[in-house]
Amino acid sequence: MKIAIGNDHVGIELKAAILNHLKTKPNLEVIDCGTNSLERTDYPIYGKKVAKLVANQVADLGILICGTGVGITLAANKVPNIRAVVCSEPYTAKLSKEHNNTNILGLGSRVVGSNLALMIIDEWLAAKFEGGRHKKRIDMLEV
Ligand code: RB5
């Protein structure tokens, strides 16, 4: 499985913890889309970069980080076939995959600590889309 990860300057520290965590998982390749600089930058750049990799099936899933997770997730959702969700607890993360087949997870580095973020990621990665009645609904999201 390939995971694309992207963040603005506020997400650098949390990304480091996430990269360390993902390293421990077998059969998982990470594509780091930056930023890796603390210089102030703009979250839409990285939100769209990751979203395009996922939409073009270069990556299977994406993880995005900014201060709240909101801006970078909004940017990703502008790309067709992207269903990005910002989560600050694991229940929504799990259900967002099972019911909404989310393909990008957004996290707020100013909202969640790293341990909680890793728990959210693990729940999200382990969850499987249930299909069935949910398939029709996610198809209806595309305009
Ligand atoms: C940057 O200060 C901040 O606005 C950004 O990281 C994010 O929280 C936007 O949604």
Coordinates of C-alpha atoms and ligand atoms in Angstrom, one line a residue:
M1 CA 0.0 0.0 0.0
K2 CA 1.2 3.5 -0.8
I3 CA 0.3 6.5 1.3
A4 CA 1.0 10.0 0.2
I5 CA 1.5 12.5 3.0
G6 CA 1.5 16.3 2.9
N7 CA 1.5 19.2 5.4
D8 CA 2.0 22.9 5.7
H9 CA 4.7 24.4 8.0
V10 CA 2.5 23.9 11.1
G11 CA 2.3 20.1 10.5
I12 CA 6.0 19.3 10.3
E13 CA 6.4 18.0 13.9
L14 CA 3.3 15.8 13.8
K15 CA 4.3 14.5 10.3
A16 CA 7.7 13.3 11.8
A17 CA 5.8 11.3 14.5
I18 CA 3.5 9.8 11.8
L19 CA 6.4 8.9 9.5
N20 CA 8.1 7.1 12.4
H21 CA 5.0 5.2 13.1
L22 CA 4.2 4.2 9.5
K23 CA 7.8 3.0 9.2
T24 CA 7.0 0.2 11.6
K25 CA 4.2 -1.2 9.4
P26 CA 5.0 -3.9 6.8
N27 CA 4.2 -3.4 3.1
L28 CA 3.6 0.2 3.4
E29 CA 5.4 2.8 1.3
V30 CA 5.1 6.5 2.0
I31 CA 5.4 9.3 -0.5
D32 CA 6.3 12.5 1.3
C33 CA 4.9 15.5 -0.6
G34 CA 6.3 18.1 1.8
T35 CA 6.6 20.7 3.1
N36 CA 9.8 19.9 5.0
S37 CA 10.6 23.5 5.8
L38 CA 9.4 25.6 8.7
E39 CA 9.1 28.6 6.4
R40 CA 5.5 29.7 6.2
T41 CA 3.7 28.2 3.2
D42 CA 0.2 27.7 1.9
Y43 CA -1.7 24.5 2.8
P44 CA -3.6 24.2 -0.6
I45 CA -0.3 23.4 -2.3
Y46 CA 0.1 20.2 -0.3
G47 CA -3.5 19.3 -0.1
K48 CA -3.9 19.3 -3.8
K49 CA -0.5 17.5 -4.4
V50 CA -1.5 14.6 -2.2
A51 CA -5.1 14.6 -3.6
K52 CA -3.9 14.4 -7.2
L53 CA -1.6 11.4 -6.4
V54 CA -4.6 9.6 -4.8
A55 CA -7.0 10.6 -7.5
N56 CA -4.5 9.4 -10.2
Q57 CA -4.0 6.1 -8.3
V58 CA -0.3 6.8 -7.8
A59 CA -1.1 6.5 -4.0
D60 CA -3.8 4.4 -2.5
L61 CA -4.5 6.8 0.4
G62 CA -3.4 10.2 1.7
I63 CA -2.8 11.8 5.0
L64 CA -2.8 15.6 5.4
I65 CA -1.8 17.9 8.3
C66 CA -2.2 21.6 8.9
G67 CA -3.0 23.5 12.1
T68 CA -6.6 22.4 12.3
G69 CA -6.6 19.9 9.4
V70 CA -9.5 22.0 7.9
G71 CA -7.8 24.1 5.2
I72 CA -5.7 21.3 3.8
T73 CA -8.7 18.9 3.8
L74 CA -10.9 21.4 2.0
A75 CA -8.2 21.8 -0.6
A76 CA -8.0 18.1 -1.2
N77 CA -11.8 17.8 -1.6
K78 CA -11.7 20.1 -4.6
V79 CA -10.0 17.3 -6.6
P80 CA -12.5 14.9 -8.3
N81 CA -12.9 11.5 -6.7
I82 CA -11.4 12.7 -3.4
R83 CA -13.2 12.1 -0.2
A84 CA -11.1 13.7 2.5
V85 CA -12.2 13.9 6.1
V86 CA -10.7 15.8 9.0
C87 CA -10.8 13.8 12.3
S88 CA -9.9 14.5 15.9
E89 CA -11.1 11.2 17.3
P90 CA -10.9 7.6 16.0
Y91 CA -14.7 6.8 15.8
T92 CA -15.3 9.3 12.9
A93 CA -12.1 8.1 11.2
K94 CA -13.3 4.5 11.3
L95 CA -16.8 5.2 10.1
S96 CA -15.6 7.6 7.5
K97 CA -13.9 4.7 5.8
E98 CA -16.6 2.1 6.4
H99 CA -19.5 4.3 5.2
N100 CA -17.9 7.1 3.1
N101 CA -14.8 5.3 1.7
T102 CA -12.7 8.3 2.6
N103 CA -9.4 8.2 0.8
I104 CA -7.7 11.0 2.6
L105 CA -7.4 11.6 6.3
G106 CA -6.8 15.1 7.6
L107 CA -5.4 15.9 11.0
G108 CA -4.9 19.2 13.0
S109 CA -1.5 19.4 14.6
R110 CA -2.9 22.1 16.9
V111 CA -5.8 20.0 17.8
V112 CA -4.6 16.5 18.4
G113 CA -1.5 15.2 20.2
S114 CA 0.7 12.7 18.4
N115 CA -0.5 9.7 20.3
L116 CA -4.1 10.4 19.5
A117 CA -3.2 11.2 15.9
L118 CA -1.5 7.7 15.6
M119 CA -4.6 6.0 17.1
I120 CA -6.8 7.8 14.6
I121 CA -4.6 6.8 11.7
D122 CA -4.5 3.1 12.8
E123 CA -8.3 3.0 13.1
W124 CA -8.7 4.6 9.7
L125 CA -6.1 2.3 8.0
A126 CA -7.7 -0.8 9.5
A127 CA -11.2 0.0 8.5
K128 CA -12.7 -1.3 5.3
F129 CA -15.4 0.3 3.1
E130 CA -18.6 -1.7 3.5
G131 CA -20.0 -1.0 0.0
G132 CA -23.6 -1.9 -0.4
R133 CA -26.0 0.9 0.3
H134 CA -23.1 3.2 0.9
K135 CA -21.7 2.8 -2.6
K136 CA -24.7 4.5 -4.2
R137 CA -24.4 7.4 -1.8
I138 CA -20.7 8.1 -2.4
D139 CA -21.4 7.9 -6.2
M140 CA -23.9 10.7 -5.6
L141 CA -21.2 12.9 -4.2
E142 CA -19.5 13.3 -7.6
V143 CA -21.0 16.2 -9.6
Ligands
RB5_1 C1 -1.6 28.2 9.3 O1 -1.4 29.2 10.3 C2 -3.0 27.6 9.5 O2 -4.0 28.5 9.1 C3 -3.1 26.3 8.8 O3 -2.2 25.4 9.2 C4 -4.5 25.6 8.9 O4 -4.9 25.5 10.2 C5 -5.6 26.0 8.0 O5 -6.7 25.4 8.0

